[in-house]
PDB file of C-alpha atoms in Angstrom:
ATOM      1  CA  UNK A 959      -4.223 -20.451 -66.672  1.00 53.00           C
ATOM      2  CA  UNK A 960      -4.529 -24.088 -67.662  1.00 62.00           C
ATOM      3  CA  UNK A 961      -7.695 -25.349 -69.282  1.00 84.00           C
ATOM      4  CA  UNK A 962      -7.401 -28.650 -67.453  1.00 91.00           C
ATOM      5  CA  UNK A 963     -10.112 -28.661 -64.725  1.00 91.00           C
ATOM      6  CA  UNK A 964      -8.010 -30.792 -62.373  1.00 93.00           C
ATOM      7  CA  UNK A 965      -5.017 -28.470 -62.626  1.00 93.00           C
ATOM      8  CA  UNK A 966      -7.318 -25.465 -62.261  1.00 93.00           C
ATOM      9  CA  UNK A 967      -8.823 -26.907 -59.035  1.00 93.00           C
ATOM     10  CA  UNK A 968      -5.368 -27.643 -57.636  1.00 95.00           C
ATOM     11  CA  UNK A 969      -4.160 -24.103 -58.436  1.00 95.00           C
ATOM     12  CA  UNK A 970      -7.249 -22.603 -56.756  1.00 95.00           C
ATOM     13  CA  UNK A 971      -6.627 -24.782 -53.701  1.00 96.00           C
ATOM     14  CA  UNK A 972      -3.001 -23.599 -53.618  1.00 96.00           C
ATOM     15  CA  UNK A 973      -4.088 -19.950 -53.842  1.00 97.00           C
ATOM     16  CA  UNK A 974      -6.621 -20.432 -51.059  1.00 97.00           C
ATOM     17  CA  UNK A 975      -4.038 -22.117 -48.893  1.00 97.00           C
ATOM     18  CA  UNK A 976      -1.494 -19.348 -49.616  1.00 97.00           C
ATOM     19  CA  UNK A 977      -4.035 -16.702 -48.475  1.00 97.00           C
ATOM     20  CA  UNK A 978      -4.773 -18.718 -45.323  1.00 97.00           C
ATOM     21  CA  UNK A 979      -1.064 -19.032 -44.550  1.00 97.00           C
ATOM     22  CA  UNK A 980      -0.489 -15.315 -45.214  1.00 96.00           C
ATOM     23  CA  UNK A 981      -3.359 -14.454 -42.836  1.00 96.00           C
ATOM     24  CA  UNK A 982      -1.963 -16.760 -40.149  1.00 97.00           C
ATOM     25  CA  UNK A 983       1.525 -15.337 -40.633  1.00 97.00           C
ATOM     26  CA  UNK A 984       0.098 -11.810 -40.248  1.00 96.00           C
ATOM     27  CA  UNK A 985      -1.660 -12.811 -37.047  1.00 97.00           C
ATOM     28  CA  UNK A 986       1.537 -14.372 -35.702  1.00 97.00           C
ATOM     29  CA  UNK A 987       3.524 -11.241 -36.602  1.00 97.00           C
ATOM     30  CA  UNK A 988       0.967  -9.087 -34.758  1.00 97.00           C
ATOM     31  CA  UNK A 989       1.186 -11.370 -31.715  1.00 97.00           C
ATOM     32  CA  UNK A 990       4.983 -11.261 -31.859  1.00 97.00           C
ATOM     33  CA  UNK A 991       4.884  -7.447 -31.971  1.00 97.00           C
ATOM     34  CA  UNK A 992       2.510  -7.350 -28.964  1.00 97.00           C
ATOM     35  CA  UNK A 993       4.611  -9.858 -27.016  1.00 97.00           C
ATOM     36  CA  UNK A 994       7.760  -7.912 -27.868  1.00 97.00           C
ATOM     37  CA  UNK A 995       6.114  -4.724 -26.577  1.00 97.00           C
ATOM     38  CA  UNK A 996       5.031  -6.484 -23.363  1.00 97.00           C
ATOM     39  CA  UNK A 997       8.496  -7.976 -22.931  1.00 96.00           C
ATOM     40  CA  UNK A 998      10.000  -4.504 -23.270  1.00 96.00           C
ATOM     41  CA  UNK A 999       7.673  -3.208 -20.540  1.00 97.00           C
ATOM     42  CA  UNK A1000       8.628  -6.094 -18.230  1.00 96.00           C
ATOM     43  CA  UNK A1001      12.317  -5.504 -18.886  1.00 96.00           C
ATOM     44  CA  UNK A1002      11.924  -1.794 -18.127  1.00 96.00           C
ATOM     45  CA  UNK A1003      10.077  -2.500 -14.867  1.00 96.00           C
ATOM     46  CA  UNK A1004      12.699  -5.073 -13.858  1.00 95.00           C
ATOM     47  CA  UNK A1005      15.426  -2.523 -14.524  1.00 96.00           C
ATOM     48  CA  UNK A1006      13.580   0.058 -12.409  1.00 95.00           C
ATOM     49  CA  UNK A1007      13.340  -2.439  -9.542  1.00 94.00           C
ATOM     50  CA  UNK A1008      17.034  -3.271  -9.862  1.00 94.00           C
ATOM     51  CA  UNK A1009      17.930   0.424  -9.711  1.00 93.00           C
ATOM     52  CA  UNK A1010      15.597   0.952  -6.742  1.00 91.00           C
ATOM     53  CA  UNK A1011      17.174  -1.965  -4.867  1.00 91.00           C
ATOM     54  CA  UNK A1012      20.665  -0.663  -5.616  1.00 89.00           C
ATOM     55  CA  UNK A1013      19.684   2.830  -4.452  1.00 89.00           C
ATOM     56  CA  UNK A1014      18.110   1.560  -1.232  1.00 87.00           C
ATOM     57  CA  UNK A1015      21.160  -0.526  -0.424  1.00 86.00           C
ATOM     58  CA  UNK A1016      23.422   2.507  -0.758  1.00 87.00           C
ATOM     59  CA  UNK A1017      21.336   4.710   1.561  1.00 85.00           C
ATOM     60  CA  UNK A1018      22.646   5.105   5.108  1.00 84.00           C
ATOM     61  CA  UNK A1019      20.635   3.367   7.794  1.00 74.00           C
ATOM     62  CA  UNK A1020      18.285   5.667   9.686  1.00 68.00           C
ATOM     63  CA  UNK A1021      19.102   6.349  13.291  1.00 64.00           C
ATOM     64  CA  UNK A1022      17.026   4.320  15.745  1.00 61.00           C
ATOM     65  CA  UNK A1023      13.743   5.916  16.668  1.00 58.00           C
ATOM     66  CA  UNK A1024      13.681   7.449  20.094  1.00 64.00           C
ATOM     67  CA  UNK A1025       9.908   7.370  20.278  1.00 64.00           C
ATOM     68  CA  UNK A1026       7.439  10.184  20.127  1.00 69.00           C
ATOM     69  CA  UNK A1027       8.121  13.385  22.030  1.00 74.00           C
ATOM     70  CA  UNK A1028       5.863  13.784  25.042  1.00 78.00           C
ATOM     71  CA  UNK A1029       4.617  17.365  25.430  1.00 80.00           C
ATOM     72  CA  UNK A1030       6.376  19.201  28.249  1.00 80.00           C
ATOM     73  CA  UNK A1031       3.286  20.259  30.194  1.00 81.00           C
ATOM     74  CA  UNK A1032       3.159  18.252  33.478  1.00 84.00           C
ATOM     75  CA  UNK A1033      -0.468  17.258  32.858  1.00 83.00           C
ATOM     76  CA  UNK A1034       0.656  14.961  30.029  1.00 86.00           C
ATOM     77  CA  UNK A1035       3.089  13.125  32.272  1.00 87.00           C
ATOM     78  CA  UNK A1036       0.375  12.807  34.952  1.00 87.00           C
ATOM     79  CA  UNK A1037      -2.010  11.338  32.371  1.00 87.00           C
ATOM     80  CA  UNK A1038       0.568   8.801  31.217  1.00 87.00           C
ATOM     81  CA  UNK A1039       1.435   7.866  34.790  1.00 87.00           C
ATOM     82  CA  UNK A1040      -2.236   7.408  35.723  1.00 87.00           C
ATOM     83  CA  UNK A1041      -2.804   5.185  32.668  1.00 88.00           C
ATOM     84  CA  UNK A1042       0.291   3.133  33.498  1.00 87.00           C
ATOM     85  CA  UNK A1043      -0.812   2.746  37.124  1.00 87.00           C
ATOM     86  CA  UNK A1044      -4.309   1.680  36.057  1.00 86.00           C
ATOM     87  CA  UNK A1045      -2.923  -0.856  33.616  1.00 87.00           C
ATOM     88  CA  UNK A1046      -6.103  -0.704  31.557  1.00 90.00           C
ATOM     89  CA  UNK A1047      -7.764   1.615  29.047  1.00 92.00           C
ATOM     90  CA  UNK A1048      -9.620   4.537  30.621  1.00 91.00           C
ATOM     91  CA  UNK A1049     -12.153   7.182  29.658  1.00 91.00           C
ATOM     92  CA  UNK A1050     -11.443  10.888  30.200  1.00 89.00           C
ATOM     93  CA  UNK A1051     -13.833  11.208  33.163  1.00 88.00           C
ATOM     94  CA  UNK A1052     -12.301   8.145  34.896  1.00 87.00           C
ATOM     95  CA  UNK A1053      -8.856   9.546  34.287  1.00 87.00           C
ATOM     96  CA  UNK A1054      -9.879  12.889  35.842  1.00 86.00           C
ATOM     97  CA  UNK A1055     -10.838  11.022  39.024  1.00 85.00           C
ATOM     98  CA  UNK A1056      -7.622   8.981  38.991  1.00 83.00           C
ATOM     99  CA  UNK A1057      -5.317  12.010  38.769  1.00 82.00           C
ATOM    100  CA  UNK A1058      -3.746  13.410  41.892  1.00 73.00           C
ATOM    101  CA  UNK A1059      -5.303  15.801  42.766  1.00 76.00           C
ATOM    102  CA  UNK A1060      -8.533  14.811  41.002  1.00 79.00           C
ATOM    103  CA  UNK A1061      -9.638  17.086  38.174  1.00 79.00           C
ATOM    104  CA  UNK A1062     -13.157  18.571  38.486  1.00 80.00           C
ATOM    105  CA  UNK A1063     -15.736  17.199  36.019  1.00 76.00           C
ATOM    106  CA  UNK A1064     -15.949  20.594  34.290  1.00 81.00           C
ATOM    107  CA  UNK A1065     -12.342  20.112  33.133  1.00 80.00           C
ATOM    108  CA  UNK A1066     -12.969  16.702  31.541  1.00 84.00           C
ATOM    109  CA  UNK A1067     -12.926  18.208  28.032  1.00 88.00           C
ATOM    110  CA  UNK A1068      -9.443  19.616  28.647  1.00 86.00           C
ATOM    111  CA  UNK A1069      -8.189  16.158  29.617  1.00 88.00           C
ATOM    112  CA  UNK A1070      -9.989  14.630  26.625  1.00 90.00           C
ATOM    113  CA  UNK A1071      -8.253  17.074  24.254  1.00 90.00           C
ATOM    114  CA  UNK A1072      -4.892  16.212  25.821  1.00 89.00           C
ATOM    115  CA  UNK A1073      -5.673  12.513  25.379  1.00 90.00           C
ATOM    116  CA  UNK A1074      -6.585  13.096  21.717  1.00 92.00           C
ATOM    117  CA  UNK A1075      -3.317  14.970  21.207  1.00 90.00           C
ATOM    118  CA  UNK A1076      -1.369  12.057  22.705  1.00 90.00           C
ATOM    119  CA  UNK A1077      -3.234   9.698  20.341  1.00 91.00           C
ATOM    120  CA  UNK A1078      -2.416  11.875  17.317  1.00 90.00           C
ATOM    121  CA  UNK A1079       1.270  11.778  18.295  1.00 88.00           C
ATOM    122  CA  UNK A1080       1.224   7.995  18.604  1.00 87.00           C
ATOM    123  CA  UNK A1081       1.889   8.035  22.361  1.00 89.00           C
ATOM    124  CA  UNK A1082      -1.543   6.623  23.225  1.00 91.00           C
ATOM    125  CA  UNK A1083      -4.083   4.579  21.310  1.00 92.00           C
ATOM    126  CA  UNK A1084      -7.853   4.878  21.226  1.00 91.00           C
ATOM    127  CA  UNK A1085      -9.098   1.270  20.881  1.00 91.00           C
ATOM    128  CA  UNK A1086     -12.669   2.529  20.749  1.00 91.00           C
ATOM    129  CA  UNK A1087     -14.092   6.049  20.729  1.00 91.00           C
ATOM    130  CA  UNK A1088     -13.479   7.775  24.044  1.00 89.00           C
ATOM    131  CA  UNK A1089     -11.368   4.951  25.497  1.00 92.00           C
ATOM    132  CA  UNK A1090      -7.643   5.648  25.816  1.00 92.00           C
ATOM    133  CA  UNK A1091      -4.726   3.333  26.542  1.00 91.00           C
ATOM    134  CA  UNK A1092      -0.975   3.019  26.296  1.00 87.00           C
ATOM    135  CA  UNK A1093       0.044   1.015  23.211  1.00 84.00           C
ATOM    136  CA  UNK A1094       2.003  -1.440  25.375  1.00 76.00           C
ATOM    137  CA  UNK A1095      -0.908  -2.118  27.733  1.00 61.00           C
TER     138      UNK A1095
END
């Protein structure tokens, strides 16, 4: 190395600057690698979405829904008719009184279980506990 103090100071400054630039370049390379990885993930997800769209467009259209199947027992049809005639949500005990012929209070639980079954099948709704209505009402 040169014995000249000015040249020595300049060379030390150059070495320091070279190390700084090498560190920055390393950081940029690491960022580029991370961004490249992220870009690859985005490209893969975009390709998956493209394939999904293409697959969905080639599927046949489902047949129109015919609605839920109402159980065959006549009590279910009577319940639905009574609710339609009332035009408002009803409780099981009120429904028992509205049926023709009226159902005795001891059979209220049977009607309530039928109402719950109709709710589970999507034929009726229960806007609040114990209150039953047709979805279109």
